[in-house]
PDB file of C-alpha atoms in Angstrom:
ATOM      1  CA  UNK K  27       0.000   0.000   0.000  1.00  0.00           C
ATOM      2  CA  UNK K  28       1.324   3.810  -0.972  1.00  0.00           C
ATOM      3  CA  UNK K  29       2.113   6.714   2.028  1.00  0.00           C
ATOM      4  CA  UNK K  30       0.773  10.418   1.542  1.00  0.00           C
ATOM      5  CA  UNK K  31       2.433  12.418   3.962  1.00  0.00           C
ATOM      6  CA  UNK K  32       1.624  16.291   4.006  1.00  0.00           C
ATOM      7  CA  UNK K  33       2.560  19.661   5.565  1.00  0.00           C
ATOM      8  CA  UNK K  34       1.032  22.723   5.315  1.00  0.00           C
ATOM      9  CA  UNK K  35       4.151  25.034   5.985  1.00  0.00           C
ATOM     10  CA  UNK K  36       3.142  28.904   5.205  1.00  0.00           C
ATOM     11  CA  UNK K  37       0.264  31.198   3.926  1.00  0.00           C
ATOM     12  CA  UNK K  38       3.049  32.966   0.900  1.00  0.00           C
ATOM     13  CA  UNK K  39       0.333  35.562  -0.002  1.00  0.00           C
ATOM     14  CA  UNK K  40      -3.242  36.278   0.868  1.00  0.00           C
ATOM     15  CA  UNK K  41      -4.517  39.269  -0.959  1.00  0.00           C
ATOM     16  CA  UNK K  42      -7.898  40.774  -2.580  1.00  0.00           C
ATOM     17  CA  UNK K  43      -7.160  40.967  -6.676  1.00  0.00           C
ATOM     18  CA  UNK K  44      -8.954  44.233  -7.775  1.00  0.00           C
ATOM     19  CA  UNK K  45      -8.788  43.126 -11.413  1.00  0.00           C
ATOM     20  CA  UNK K  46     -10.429  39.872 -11.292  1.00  0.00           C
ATOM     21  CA  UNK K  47     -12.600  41.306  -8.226  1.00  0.00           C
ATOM     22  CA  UNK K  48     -11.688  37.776  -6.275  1.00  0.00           C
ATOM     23  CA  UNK K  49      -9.882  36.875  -2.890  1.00  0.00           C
ATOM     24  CA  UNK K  50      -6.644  35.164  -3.646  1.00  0.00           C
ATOM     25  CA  UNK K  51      -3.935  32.865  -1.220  1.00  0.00           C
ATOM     26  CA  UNK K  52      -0.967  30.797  -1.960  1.00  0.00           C
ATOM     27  CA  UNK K  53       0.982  29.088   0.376  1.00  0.00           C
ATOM     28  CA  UNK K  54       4.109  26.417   0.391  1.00  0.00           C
ATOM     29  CA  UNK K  55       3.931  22.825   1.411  1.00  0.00           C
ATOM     30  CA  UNK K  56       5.669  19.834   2.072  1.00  0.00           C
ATOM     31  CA  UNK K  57       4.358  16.481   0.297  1.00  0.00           C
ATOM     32  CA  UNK K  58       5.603  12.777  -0.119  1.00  0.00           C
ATOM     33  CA  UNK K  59       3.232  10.459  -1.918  1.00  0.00           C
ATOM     34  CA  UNK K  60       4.028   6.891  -2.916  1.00  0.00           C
ATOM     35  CA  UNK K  61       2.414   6.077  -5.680  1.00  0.00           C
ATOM     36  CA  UNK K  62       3.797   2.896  -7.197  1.00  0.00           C
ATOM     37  CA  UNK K  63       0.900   0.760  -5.493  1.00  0.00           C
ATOM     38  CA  UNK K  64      -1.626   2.330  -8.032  1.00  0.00           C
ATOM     39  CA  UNK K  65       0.930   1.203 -11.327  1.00  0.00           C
ATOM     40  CA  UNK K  66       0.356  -2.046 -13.465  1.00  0.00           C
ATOM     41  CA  UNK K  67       0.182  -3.029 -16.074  1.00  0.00           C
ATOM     42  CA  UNK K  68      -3.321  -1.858 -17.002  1.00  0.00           C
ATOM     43  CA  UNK K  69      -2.178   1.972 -16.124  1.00  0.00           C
ATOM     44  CA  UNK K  70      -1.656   4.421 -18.530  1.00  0.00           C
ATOM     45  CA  UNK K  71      -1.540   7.751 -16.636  1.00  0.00           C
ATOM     46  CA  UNK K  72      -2.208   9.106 -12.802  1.00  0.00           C
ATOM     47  CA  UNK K  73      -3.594  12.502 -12.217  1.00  0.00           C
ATOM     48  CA  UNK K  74      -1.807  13.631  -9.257  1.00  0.00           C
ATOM     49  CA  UNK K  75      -4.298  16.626  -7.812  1.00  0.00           C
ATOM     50  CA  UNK K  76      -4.060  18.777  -4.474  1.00  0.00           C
ATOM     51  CA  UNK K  77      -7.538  20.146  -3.790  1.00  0.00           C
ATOM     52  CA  UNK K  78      -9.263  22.834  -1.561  1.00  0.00           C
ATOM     53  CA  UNK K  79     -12.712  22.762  -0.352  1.00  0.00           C
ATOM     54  CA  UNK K  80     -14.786  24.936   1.731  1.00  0.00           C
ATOM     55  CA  UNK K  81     -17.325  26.659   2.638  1.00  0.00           C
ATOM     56  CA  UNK K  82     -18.681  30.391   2.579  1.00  0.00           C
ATOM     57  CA  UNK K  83     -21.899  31.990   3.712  1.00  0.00           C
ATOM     58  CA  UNK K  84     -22.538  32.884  -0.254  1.00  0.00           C
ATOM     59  CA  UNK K  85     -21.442  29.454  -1.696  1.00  0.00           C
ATOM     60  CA  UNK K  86     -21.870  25.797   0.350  1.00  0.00           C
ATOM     61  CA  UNK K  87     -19.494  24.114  -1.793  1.00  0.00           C
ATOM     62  CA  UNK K  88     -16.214  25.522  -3.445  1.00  0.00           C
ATOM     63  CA  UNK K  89     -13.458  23.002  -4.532  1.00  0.00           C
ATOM     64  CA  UNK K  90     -10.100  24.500  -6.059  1.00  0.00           C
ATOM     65  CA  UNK K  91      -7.178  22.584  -7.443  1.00  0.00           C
ATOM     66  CA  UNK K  92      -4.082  24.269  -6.686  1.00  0.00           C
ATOM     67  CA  UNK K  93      -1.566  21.768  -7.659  1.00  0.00           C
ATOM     68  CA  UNK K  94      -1.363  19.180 -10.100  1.00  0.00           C
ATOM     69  CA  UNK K  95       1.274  16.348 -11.918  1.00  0.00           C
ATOM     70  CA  UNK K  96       0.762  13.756 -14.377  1.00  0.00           C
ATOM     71  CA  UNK K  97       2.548  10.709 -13.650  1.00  0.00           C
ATOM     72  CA  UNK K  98       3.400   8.325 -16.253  1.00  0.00           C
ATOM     73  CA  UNK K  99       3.619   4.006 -16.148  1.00  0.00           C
ATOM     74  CA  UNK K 100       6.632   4.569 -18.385  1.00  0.00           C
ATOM     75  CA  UNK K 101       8.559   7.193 -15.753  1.00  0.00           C
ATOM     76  CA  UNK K 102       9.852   4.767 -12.288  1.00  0.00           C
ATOM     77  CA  UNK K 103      11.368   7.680 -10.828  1.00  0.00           C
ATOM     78  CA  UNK K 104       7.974  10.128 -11.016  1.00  0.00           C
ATOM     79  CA  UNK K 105       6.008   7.011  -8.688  1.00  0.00           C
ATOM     80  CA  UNK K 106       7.366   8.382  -5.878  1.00  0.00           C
ATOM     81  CA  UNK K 107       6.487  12.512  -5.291  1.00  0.00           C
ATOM     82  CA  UNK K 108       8.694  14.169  -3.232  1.00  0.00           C
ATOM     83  CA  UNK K 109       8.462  17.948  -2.709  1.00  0.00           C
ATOM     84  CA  UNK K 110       9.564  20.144  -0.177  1.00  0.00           C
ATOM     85  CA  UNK K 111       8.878  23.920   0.504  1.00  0.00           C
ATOM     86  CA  UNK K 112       6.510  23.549  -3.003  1.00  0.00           C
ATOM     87  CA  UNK K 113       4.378  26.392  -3.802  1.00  0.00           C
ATOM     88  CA  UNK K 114       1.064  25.726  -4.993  1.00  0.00           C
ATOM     89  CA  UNK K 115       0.666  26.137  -8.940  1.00  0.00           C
ATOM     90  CA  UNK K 116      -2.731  27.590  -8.595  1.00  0.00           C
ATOM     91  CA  UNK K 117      -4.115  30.356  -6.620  1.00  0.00           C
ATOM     92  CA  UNK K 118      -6.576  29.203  -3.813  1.00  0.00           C
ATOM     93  CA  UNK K 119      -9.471  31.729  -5.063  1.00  0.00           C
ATOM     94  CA  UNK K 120     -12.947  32.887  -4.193  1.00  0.00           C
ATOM     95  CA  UNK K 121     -14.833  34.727  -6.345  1.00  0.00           C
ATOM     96  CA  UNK K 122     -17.126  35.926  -3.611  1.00  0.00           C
ATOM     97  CA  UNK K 123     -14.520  37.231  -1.665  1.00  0.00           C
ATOM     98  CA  UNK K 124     -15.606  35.401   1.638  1.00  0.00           C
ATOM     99  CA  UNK K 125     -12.443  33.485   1.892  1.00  0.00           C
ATOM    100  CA  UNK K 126     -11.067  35.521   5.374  1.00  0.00           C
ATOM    101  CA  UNK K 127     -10.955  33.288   8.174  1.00  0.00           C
ATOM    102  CA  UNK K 128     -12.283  30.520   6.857  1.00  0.00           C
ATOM    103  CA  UNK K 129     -11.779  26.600   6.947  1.00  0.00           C
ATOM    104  CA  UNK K 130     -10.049  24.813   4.172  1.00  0.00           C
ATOM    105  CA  UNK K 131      -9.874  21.589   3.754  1.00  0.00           C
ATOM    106  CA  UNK K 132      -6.689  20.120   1.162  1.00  0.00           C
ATOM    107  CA  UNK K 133      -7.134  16.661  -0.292  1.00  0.00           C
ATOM    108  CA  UNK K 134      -4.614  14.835  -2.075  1.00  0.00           C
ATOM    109  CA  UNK K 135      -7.033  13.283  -5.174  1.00  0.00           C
ATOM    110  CA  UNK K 136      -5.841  11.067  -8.148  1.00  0.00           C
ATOM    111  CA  UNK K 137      -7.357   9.762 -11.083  1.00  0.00           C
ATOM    112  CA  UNK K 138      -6.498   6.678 -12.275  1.00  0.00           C
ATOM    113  CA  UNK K 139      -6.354   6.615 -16.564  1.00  0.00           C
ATOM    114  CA  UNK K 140      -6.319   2.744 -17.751  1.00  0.00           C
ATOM    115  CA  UNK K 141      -4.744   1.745 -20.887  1.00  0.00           C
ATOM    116  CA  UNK K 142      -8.034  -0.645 -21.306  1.00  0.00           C
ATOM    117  CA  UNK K 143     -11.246  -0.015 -19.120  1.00  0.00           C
ATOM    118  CA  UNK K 144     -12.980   2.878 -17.070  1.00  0.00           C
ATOM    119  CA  UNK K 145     -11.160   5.360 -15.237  1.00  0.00           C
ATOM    120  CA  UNK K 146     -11.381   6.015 -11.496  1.00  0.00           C
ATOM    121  CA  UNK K 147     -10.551   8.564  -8.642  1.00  0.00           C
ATOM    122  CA  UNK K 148      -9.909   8.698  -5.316  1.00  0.00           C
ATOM    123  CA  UNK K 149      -9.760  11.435  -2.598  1.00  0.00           C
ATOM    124  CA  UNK K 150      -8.229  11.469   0.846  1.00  0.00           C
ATOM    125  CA  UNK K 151      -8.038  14.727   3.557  1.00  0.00           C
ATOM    126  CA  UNK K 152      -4.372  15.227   3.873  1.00  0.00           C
ATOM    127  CA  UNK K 153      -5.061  18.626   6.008  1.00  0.00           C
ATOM    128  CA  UNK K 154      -6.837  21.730   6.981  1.00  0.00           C
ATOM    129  CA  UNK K 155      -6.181  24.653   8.308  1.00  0.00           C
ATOM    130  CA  UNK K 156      -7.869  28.757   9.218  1.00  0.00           C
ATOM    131  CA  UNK K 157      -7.469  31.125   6.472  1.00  0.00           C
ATOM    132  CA  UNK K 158      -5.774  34.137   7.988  1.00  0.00           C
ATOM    133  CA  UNK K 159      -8.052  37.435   9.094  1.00  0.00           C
ATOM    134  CA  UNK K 160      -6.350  39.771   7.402  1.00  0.00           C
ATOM    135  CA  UNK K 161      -4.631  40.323   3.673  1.00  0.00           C
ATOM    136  CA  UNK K 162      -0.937  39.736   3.964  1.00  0.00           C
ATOM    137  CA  UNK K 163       2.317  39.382   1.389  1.00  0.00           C
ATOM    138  CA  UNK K 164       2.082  41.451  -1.653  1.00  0.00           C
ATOM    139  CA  UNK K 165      -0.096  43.857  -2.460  1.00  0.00           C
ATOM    140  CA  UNK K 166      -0.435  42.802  -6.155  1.00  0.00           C
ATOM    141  CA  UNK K 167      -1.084  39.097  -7.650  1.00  0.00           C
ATOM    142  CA  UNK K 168       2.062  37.565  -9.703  1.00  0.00           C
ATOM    143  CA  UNK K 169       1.262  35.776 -12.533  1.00  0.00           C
ATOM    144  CA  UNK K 170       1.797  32.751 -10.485  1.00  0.00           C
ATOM    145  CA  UNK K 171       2.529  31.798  -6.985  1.00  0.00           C
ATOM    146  CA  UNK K 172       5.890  31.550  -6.002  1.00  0.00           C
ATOM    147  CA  UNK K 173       9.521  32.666  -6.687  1.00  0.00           C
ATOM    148  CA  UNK K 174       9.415  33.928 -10.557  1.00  0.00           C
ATOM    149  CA  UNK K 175      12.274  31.744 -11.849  1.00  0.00           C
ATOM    150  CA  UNK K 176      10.256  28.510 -10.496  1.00  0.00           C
ATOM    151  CA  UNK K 177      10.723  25.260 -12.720  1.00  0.00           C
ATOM    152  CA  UNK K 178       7.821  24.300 -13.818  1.00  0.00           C
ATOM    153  CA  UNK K 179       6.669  20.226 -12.590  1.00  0.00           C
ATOM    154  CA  UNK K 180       5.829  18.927 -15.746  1.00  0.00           C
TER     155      UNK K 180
END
């Protein structure tokens, strides 16, 4: 059977984007997922997601996918993720701007894409944590989160 093992380790940037008109957060984590359990010969591709969800006054359900990785049969070495101090690829957004002190759920999902046969996913809570009170980090929204000269997963 695979290991997930995840840290939450900082809020980077929480900030209201005046162009868009949406709250927007990024924040750094820790991850190490085995995922050589789920290979076979039947597999042709996992999707390797990191998910928000919560709730708001304004909207019951709100699911986000900040991070992501394909993960190919063919590539041994990509089974096992291993990240450290990773910044999340995708902002952590509300539209409604009702994202201040709120509680966020982050599940590690993965979808399983057979060579022959249906596909499937899975979903396990990996963590949650309080959305801060107040706007902090920049001022303004970088194209994405995290240092500028970032290498790109995939």
């Amino acid at each position: 059977e695979g290991s997930i093992s995840f840290q939450l380790k900082e809020v980077d940037q929480f900030l209201q984007d005046r162009y868009f008109t949406e709250e927007v957060m990024s924040f750094t984590f820790d991850m190490d997922v085995d995922l050589t359990p789920l290979m076979n010969w039947n597999t042709h591709t996992i999707f390797v997601a990191l998910v928000c969800e919560f709730e708001t006054e304004t909207s019951a359900e709100n699911s986000v996918t900040v991070w992501d990785q394909r993960v190919m049969r063919e590539a041994p070495a990509a089974h096992h993720i291993q990240v450290t101090n990773e910044f999340v690829e995708y902002y952590l957004t509300d539209i409604n701007r009702k994202l201040k002190d709120t509680e966020v759920k982050i599940y590690l999902r993965w979808e399983h894409m057979s060579t022959i046969g249906s596909y499937y996913e899975e979903m396990v809570e990996v963590a949650s944590f309080r959305t801060p009170r107040n706007y902090m980090g920049q001022q303004k929204r970088k194209f994405t989160p995290g240092p500028t000269d970032r290498t790109i997963n995939y």
